[in-house]
mmCIF file of C-alpha atoms and ligand atoms in Angstrom:
data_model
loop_
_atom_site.group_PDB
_atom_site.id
_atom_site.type_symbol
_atom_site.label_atom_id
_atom_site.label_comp_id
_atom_site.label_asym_id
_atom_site.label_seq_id
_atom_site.Cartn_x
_atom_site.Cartn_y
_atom_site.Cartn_z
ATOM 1 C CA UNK A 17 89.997 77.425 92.775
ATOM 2 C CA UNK A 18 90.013 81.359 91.413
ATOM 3 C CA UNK A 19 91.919 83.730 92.457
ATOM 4 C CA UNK A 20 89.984 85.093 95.421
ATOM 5 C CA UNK A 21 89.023 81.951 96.735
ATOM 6 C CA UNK A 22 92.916 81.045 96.912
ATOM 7 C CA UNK A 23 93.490 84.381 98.850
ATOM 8 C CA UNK A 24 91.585 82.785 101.410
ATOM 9 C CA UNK A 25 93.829 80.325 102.900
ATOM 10 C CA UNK A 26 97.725 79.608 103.504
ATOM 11 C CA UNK A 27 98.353 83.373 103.283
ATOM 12 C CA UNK A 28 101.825 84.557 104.840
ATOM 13 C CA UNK A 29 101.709 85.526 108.412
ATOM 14 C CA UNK A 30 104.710 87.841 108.332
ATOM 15 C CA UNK A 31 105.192 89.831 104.592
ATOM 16 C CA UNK A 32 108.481 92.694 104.440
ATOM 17 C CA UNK A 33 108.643 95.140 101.647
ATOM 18 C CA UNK A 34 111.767 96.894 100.864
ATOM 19 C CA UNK A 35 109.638 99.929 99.057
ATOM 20 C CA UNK A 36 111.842 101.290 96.113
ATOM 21 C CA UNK A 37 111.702 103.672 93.052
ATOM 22 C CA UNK A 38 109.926 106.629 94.377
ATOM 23 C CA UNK A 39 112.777 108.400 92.848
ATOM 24 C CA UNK A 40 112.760 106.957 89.927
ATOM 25 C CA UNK A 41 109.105 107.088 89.553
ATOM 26 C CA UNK A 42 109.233 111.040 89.846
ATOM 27 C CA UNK A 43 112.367 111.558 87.623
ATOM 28 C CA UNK A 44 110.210 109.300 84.694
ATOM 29 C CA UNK A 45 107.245 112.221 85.334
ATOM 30 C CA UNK A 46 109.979 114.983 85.131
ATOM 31 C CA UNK A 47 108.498 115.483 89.033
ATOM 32 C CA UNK A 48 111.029 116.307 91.793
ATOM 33 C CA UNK A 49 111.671 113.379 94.354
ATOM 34 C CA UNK A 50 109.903 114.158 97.212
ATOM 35 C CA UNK A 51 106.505 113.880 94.766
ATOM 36 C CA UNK A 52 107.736 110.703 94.492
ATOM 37 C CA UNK A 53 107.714 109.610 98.435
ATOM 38 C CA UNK A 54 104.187 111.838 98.491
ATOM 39 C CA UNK A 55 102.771 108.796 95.696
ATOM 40 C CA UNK A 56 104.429 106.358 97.875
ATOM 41 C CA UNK A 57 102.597 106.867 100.853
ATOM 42 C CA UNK A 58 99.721 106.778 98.690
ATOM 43 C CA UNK A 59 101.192 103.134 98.183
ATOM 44 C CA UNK A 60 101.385 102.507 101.979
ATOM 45 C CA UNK A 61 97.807 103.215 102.398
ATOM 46 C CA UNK A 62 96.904 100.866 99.646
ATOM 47 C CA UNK A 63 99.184 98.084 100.639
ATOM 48 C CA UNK A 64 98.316 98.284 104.629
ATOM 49 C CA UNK A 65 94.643 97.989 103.632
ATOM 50 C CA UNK A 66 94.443 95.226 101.125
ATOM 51 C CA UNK A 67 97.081 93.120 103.628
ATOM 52 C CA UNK A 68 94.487 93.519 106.522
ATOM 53 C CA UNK A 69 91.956 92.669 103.702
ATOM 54 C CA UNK A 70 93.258 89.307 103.121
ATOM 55 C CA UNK A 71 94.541 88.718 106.620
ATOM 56 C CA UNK A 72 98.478 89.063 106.909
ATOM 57 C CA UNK A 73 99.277 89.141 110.439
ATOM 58 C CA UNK A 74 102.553 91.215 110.423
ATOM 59 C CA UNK A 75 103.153 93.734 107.313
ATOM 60 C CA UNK A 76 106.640 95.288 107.675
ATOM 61 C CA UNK A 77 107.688 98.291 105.778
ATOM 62 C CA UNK A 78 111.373 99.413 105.035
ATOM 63 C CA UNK A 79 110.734 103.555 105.416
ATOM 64 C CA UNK A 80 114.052 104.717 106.272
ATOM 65 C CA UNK A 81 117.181 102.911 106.563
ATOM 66 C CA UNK A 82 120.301 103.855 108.710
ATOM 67 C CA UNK A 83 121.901 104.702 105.576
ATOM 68 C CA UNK A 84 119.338 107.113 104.157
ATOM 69 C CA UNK A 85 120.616 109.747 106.694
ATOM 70 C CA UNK A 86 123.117 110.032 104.217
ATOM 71 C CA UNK A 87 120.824 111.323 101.318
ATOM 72 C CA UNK A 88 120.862 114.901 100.929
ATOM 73 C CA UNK A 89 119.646 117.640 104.094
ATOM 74 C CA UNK A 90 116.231 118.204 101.956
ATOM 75 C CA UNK A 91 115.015 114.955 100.977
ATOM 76 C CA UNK A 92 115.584 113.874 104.933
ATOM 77 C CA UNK A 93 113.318 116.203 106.161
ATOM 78 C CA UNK A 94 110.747 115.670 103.400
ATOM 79 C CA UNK A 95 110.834 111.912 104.328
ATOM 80 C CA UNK A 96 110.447 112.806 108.149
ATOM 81 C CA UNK A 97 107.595 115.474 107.317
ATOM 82 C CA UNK A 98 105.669 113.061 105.414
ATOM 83 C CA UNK A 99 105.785 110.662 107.995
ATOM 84 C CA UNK A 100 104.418 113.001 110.524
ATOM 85 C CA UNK A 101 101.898 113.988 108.236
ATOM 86 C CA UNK A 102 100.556 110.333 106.995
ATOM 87 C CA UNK A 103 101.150 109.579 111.127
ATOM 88 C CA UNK A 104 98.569 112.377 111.474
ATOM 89 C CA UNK A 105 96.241 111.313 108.562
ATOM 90 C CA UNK A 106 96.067 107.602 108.932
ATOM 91 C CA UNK A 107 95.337 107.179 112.768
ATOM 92 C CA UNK A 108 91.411 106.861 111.522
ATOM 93 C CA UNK A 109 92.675 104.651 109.153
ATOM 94 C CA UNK A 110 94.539 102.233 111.297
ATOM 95 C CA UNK A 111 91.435 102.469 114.069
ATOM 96 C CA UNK A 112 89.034 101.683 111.201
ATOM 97 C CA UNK A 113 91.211 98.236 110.008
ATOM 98 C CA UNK A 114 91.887 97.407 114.070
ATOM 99 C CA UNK A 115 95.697 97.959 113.173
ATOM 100 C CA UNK A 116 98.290 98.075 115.781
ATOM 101 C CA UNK A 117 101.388 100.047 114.796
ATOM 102 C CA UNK A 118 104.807 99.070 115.630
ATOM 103 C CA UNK A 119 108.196 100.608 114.874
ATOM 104 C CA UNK A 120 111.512 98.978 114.362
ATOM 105 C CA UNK A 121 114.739 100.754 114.138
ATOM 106 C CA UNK A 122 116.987 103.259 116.278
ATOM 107 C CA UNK A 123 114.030 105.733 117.047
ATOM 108 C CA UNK A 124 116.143 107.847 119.138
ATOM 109 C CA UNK A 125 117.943 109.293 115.513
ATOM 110 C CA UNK A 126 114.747 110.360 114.828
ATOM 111 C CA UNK A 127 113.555 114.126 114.794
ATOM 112 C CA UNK A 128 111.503 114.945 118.129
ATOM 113 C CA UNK A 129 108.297 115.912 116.295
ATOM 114 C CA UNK A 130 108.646 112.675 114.046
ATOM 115 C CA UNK A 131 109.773 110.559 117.359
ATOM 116 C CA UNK A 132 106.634 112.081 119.592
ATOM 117 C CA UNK A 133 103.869 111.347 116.902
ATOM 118 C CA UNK A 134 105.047 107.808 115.993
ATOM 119 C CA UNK A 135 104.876 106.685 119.779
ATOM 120 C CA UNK A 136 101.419 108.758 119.850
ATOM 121 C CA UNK A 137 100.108 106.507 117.211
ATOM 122 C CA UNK A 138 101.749 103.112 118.513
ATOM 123 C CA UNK A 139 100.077 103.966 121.896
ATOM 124 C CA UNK A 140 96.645 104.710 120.686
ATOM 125 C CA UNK A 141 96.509 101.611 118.666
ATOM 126 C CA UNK A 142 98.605 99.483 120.878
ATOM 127 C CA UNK A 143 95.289 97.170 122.042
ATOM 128 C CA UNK A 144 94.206 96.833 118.052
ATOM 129 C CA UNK A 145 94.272 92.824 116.967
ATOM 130 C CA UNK A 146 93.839 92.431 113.082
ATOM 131 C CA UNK A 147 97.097 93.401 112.148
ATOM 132 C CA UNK A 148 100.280 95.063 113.563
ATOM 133 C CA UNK A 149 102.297 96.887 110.678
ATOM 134 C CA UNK A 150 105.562 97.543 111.559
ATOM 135 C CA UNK A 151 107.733 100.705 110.102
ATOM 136 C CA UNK A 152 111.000 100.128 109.467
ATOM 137 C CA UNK A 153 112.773 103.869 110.700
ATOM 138 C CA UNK A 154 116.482 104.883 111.112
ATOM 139 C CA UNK A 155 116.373 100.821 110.760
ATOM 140 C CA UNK A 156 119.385 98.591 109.759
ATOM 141 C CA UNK A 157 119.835 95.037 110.370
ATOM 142 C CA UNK A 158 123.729 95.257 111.219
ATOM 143 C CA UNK A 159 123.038 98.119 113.685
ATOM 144 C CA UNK A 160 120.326 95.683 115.079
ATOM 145 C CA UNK A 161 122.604 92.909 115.298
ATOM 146 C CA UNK A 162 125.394 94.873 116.983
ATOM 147 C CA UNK A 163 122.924 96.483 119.492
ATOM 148 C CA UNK A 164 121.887 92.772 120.366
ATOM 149 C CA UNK A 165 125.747 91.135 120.714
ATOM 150 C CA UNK A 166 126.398 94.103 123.050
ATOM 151 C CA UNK A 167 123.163 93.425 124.809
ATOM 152 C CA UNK A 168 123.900 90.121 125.185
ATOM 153 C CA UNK A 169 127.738 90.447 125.793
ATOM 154 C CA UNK A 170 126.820 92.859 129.012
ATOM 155 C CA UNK A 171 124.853 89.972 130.257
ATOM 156 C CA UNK A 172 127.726 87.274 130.552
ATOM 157 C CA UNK A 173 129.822 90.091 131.304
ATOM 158 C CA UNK A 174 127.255 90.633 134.565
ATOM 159 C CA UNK A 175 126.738 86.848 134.795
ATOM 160 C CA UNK A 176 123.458 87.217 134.580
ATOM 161 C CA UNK A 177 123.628 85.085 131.339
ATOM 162 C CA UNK A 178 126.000 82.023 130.455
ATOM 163 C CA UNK A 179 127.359 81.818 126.451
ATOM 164 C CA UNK A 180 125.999 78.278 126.226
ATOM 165 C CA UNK A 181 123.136 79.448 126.555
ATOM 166 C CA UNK A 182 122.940 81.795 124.082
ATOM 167 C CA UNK A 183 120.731 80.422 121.106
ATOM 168 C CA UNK A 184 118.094 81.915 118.613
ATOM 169 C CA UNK A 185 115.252 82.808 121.250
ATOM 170 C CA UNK A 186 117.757 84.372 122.848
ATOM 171 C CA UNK A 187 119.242 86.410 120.267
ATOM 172 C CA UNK A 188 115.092 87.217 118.959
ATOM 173 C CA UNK A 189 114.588 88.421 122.694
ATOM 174 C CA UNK A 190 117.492 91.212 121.607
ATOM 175 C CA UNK A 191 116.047 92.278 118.445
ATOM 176 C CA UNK A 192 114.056 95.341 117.772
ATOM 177 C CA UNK A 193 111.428 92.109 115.919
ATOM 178 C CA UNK A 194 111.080 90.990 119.002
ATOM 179 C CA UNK A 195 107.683 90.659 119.156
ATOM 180 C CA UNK A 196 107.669 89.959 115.296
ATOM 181 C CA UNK A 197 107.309 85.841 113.946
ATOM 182 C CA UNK A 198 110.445 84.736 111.678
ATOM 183 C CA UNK A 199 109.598 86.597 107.936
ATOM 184 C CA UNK A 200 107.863 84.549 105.239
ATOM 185 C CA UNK A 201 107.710 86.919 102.178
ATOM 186 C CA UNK A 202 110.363 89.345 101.672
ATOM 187 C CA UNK A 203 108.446 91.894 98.394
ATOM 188 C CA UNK A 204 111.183 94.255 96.949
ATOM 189 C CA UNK A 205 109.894 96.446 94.278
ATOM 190 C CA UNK A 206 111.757 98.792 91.443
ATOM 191 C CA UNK A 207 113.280 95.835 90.014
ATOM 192 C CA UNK A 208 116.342 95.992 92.320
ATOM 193 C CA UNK A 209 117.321 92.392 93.447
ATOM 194 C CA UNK A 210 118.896 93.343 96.443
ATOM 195 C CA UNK A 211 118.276 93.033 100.244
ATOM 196 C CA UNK A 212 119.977 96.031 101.635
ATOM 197 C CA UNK A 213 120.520 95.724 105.352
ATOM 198 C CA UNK A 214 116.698 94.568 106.075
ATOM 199 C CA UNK A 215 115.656 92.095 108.487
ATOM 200 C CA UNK A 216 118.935 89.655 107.474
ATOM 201 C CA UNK A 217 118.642 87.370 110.703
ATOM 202 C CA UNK A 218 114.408 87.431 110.215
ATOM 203 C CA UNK A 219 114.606 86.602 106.590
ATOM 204 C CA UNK A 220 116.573 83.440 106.800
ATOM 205 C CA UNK A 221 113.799 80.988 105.420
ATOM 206 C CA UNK A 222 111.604 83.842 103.739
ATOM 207 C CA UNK A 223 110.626 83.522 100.111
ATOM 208 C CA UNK A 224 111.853 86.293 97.956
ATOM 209 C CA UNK A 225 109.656 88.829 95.556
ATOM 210 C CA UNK A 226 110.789 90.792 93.094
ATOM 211 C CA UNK A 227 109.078 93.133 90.679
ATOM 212 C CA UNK A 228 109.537 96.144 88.474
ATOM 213 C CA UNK A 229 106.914 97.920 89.788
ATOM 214 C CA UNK A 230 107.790 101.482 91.210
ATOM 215 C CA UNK A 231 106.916 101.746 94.651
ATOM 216 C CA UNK A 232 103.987 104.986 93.836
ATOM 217 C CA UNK A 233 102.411 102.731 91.354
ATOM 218 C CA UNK A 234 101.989 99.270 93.794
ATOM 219 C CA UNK A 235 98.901 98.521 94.111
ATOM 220 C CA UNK A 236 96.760 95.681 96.368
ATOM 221 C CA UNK A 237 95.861 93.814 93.608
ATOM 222 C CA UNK A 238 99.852 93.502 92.778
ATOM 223 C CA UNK A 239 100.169 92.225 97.011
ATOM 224 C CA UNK A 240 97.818 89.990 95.826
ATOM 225 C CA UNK A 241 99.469 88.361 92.945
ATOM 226 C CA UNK A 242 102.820 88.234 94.915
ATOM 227 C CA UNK A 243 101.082 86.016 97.972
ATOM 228 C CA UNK A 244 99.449 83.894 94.835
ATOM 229 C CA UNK A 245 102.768 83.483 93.841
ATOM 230 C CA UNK A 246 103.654 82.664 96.982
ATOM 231 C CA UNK A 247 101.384 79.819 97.555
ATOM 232 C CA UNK A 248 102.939 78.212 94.456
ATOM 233 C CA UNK A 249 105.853 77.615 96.387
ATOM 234 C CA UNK A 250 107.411 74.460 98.434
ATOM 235 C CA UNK A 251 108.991 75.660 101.767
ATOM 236 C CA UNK A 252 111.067 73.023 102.740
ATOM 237 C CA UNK A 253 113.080 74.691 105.642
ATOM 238 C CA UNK A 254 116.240 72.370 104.717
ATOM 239 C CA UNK A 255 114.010 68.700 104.466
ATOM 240 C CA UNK A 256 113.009 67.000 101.202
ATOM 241 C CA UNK A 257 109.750 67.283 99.409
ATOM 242 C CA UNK A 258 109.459 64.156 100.419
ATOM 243 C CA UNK A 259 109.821 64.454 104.001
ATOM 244 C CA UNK A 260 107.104 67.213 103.287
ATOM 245 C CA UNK A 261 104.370 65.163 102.320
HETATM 246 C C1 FPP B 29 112.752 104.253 98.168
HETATM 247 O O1 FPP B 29 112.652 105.030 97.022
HETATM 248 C C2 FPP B 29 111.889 104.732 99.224
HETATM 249 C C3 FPP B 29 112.322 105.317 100.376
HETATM 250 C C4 FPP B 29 113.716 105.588 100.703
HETATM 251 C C5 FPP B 29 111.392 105.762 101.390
HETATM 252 C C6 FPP B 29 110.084 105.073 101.479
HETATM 253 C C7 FPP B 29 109.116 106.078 101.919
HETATM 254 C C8 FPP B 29 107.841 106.149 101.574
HETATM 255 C C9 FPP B 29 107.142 105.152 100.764
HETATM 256 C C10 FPP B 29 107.046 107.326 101.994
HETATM 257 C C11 FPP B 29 106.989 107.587 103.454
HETATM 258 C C12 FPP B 29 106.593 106.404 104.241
HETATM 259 C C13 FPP B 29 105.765 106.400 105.295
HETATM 260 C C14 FPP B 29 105.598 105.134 106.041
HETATM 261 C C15 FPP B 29 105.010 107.549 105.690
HETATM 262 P P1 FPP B 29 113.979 105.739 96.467
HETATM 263 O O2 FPP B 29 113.895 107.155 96.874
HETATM 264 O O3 FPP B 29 115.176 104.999 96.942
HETATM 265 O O4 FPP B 29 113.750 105.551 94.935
HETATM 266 P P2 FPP B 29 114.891 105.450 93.808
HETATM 267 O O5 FPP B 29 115.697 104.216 94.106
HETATM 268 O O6 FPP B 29 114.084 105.332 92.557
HETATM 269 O O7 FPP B 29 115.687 106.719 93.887
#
């Protein structure tokens, strides 16, 4: 079997990427950051189409973590401008591909403007089938897992709810994934081996991806070889190979 014909079957349903090294990429080109994050979305475009091409389900993209409020006033609102602007740009794109955005993360933190145009876009694509692609904004897992225990914690506290029946359906019901299957490729680029707050309770049987790539410079055909890579794989989910076959 080539290449293509392999990217025709047993392709992941549910692929993360933790998008690193725009700033890196820039600083190599003697460019200031934000025409880093300007390449990447360049990136996103390429990425969301050649995932739809080969028929991932759920694509799930780590934009803006919790912690990148934190970076400096200007790069904040560069981030949040761009992401108006691509919002603005890639509607046709995400009609054209029958795309269904999603968003996951504490949208509230999030500027008005950037806040308004997001749930513009989710609504306008919200009946679109081939794919939903999910941005990761103002998004940490451990905020995500706090906002579920006190979900769920008001509910035995109202008795609406009792603790033995607490188990993981009920704790996915909570999450901001909720409409999201379990992840089965986590993609980090940059060359950073780290998962940093993303998706920790979704990720629990995922295969990991790493590669020294800078996020401007990813490309489809580099998707593609991480889901070939993929399909090399055993996933056991805890049994033996043996129990497998
Ligand atoms: C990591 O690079 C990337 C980010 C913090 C943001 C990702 C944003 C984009 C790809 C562009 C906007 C996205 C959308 C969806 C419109 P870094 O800045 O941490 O790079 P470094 O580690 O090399 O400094």
């Amino acid at each position: 079997m080539n290449n293509k014909e392999q990217l025709n079957s047993n392709i992941p349903e549910h692929v993360a990427i933790i998008m690193d090294g725009n700033g890196r990429w820039a600083k190599k080109k003697g460019f200031f950051r934000a025409v880093g994050h300007e390449n990447g979305t360049k990136a996103v475009r390429e990425v969301v189409e050649g995932a739809a091409e080969i028929g991932i389900k759920y694509l799930t993209l780590y934009a803006f973590s919790t912690e990148n409020w934190n970076r400096p006033k200007l790069e904040v609102e560069t981030l949040m401008k761009l992401l108006v602007s691509s919002l603005k740009k890639e509607i046709k794109t995400l009609q054209k591909n029958n795309i269904r955005l999603n968003a996951i993360g504490n949208l509230q933190a999030l500027p008005e403007k950037a806040r308004k145009e997001l749930l513009e876009v989710i609504e306008k694509t919200k009946d679109n089938k081939h794919m939903t692609l999910s941005l990761a904004l103002s998004y940490g897992s451990r905020e995500e897992l706090i906002k579920t225990i006190q979900e769920i914690s008001n509910k035995v506290k109202n008795n609406v709810l009792s603790p033995h029946l607490i188990n993981e359906a009920v704790i996915n019901e909570h999450l901001y994934t909720k409409t999201l299957p379990d992840v089965d490729l986590l993609i980090r680029t940059s060359g950073e081996q780290r998962i940093s707050n993303f998706l920790l309770w979704q990720i629990a049987y995922a295969e990991l991806y790493f590669t020294e790539i800078l996020w401007p410079d990813y490309k489809r055909t580099d998707l593609f070889e991480a889901i070939l890579n993929y399909q090399q794989r055993e996933r056991r989910f805890g049994k033996t190979s043996e129990q497998l076959s």
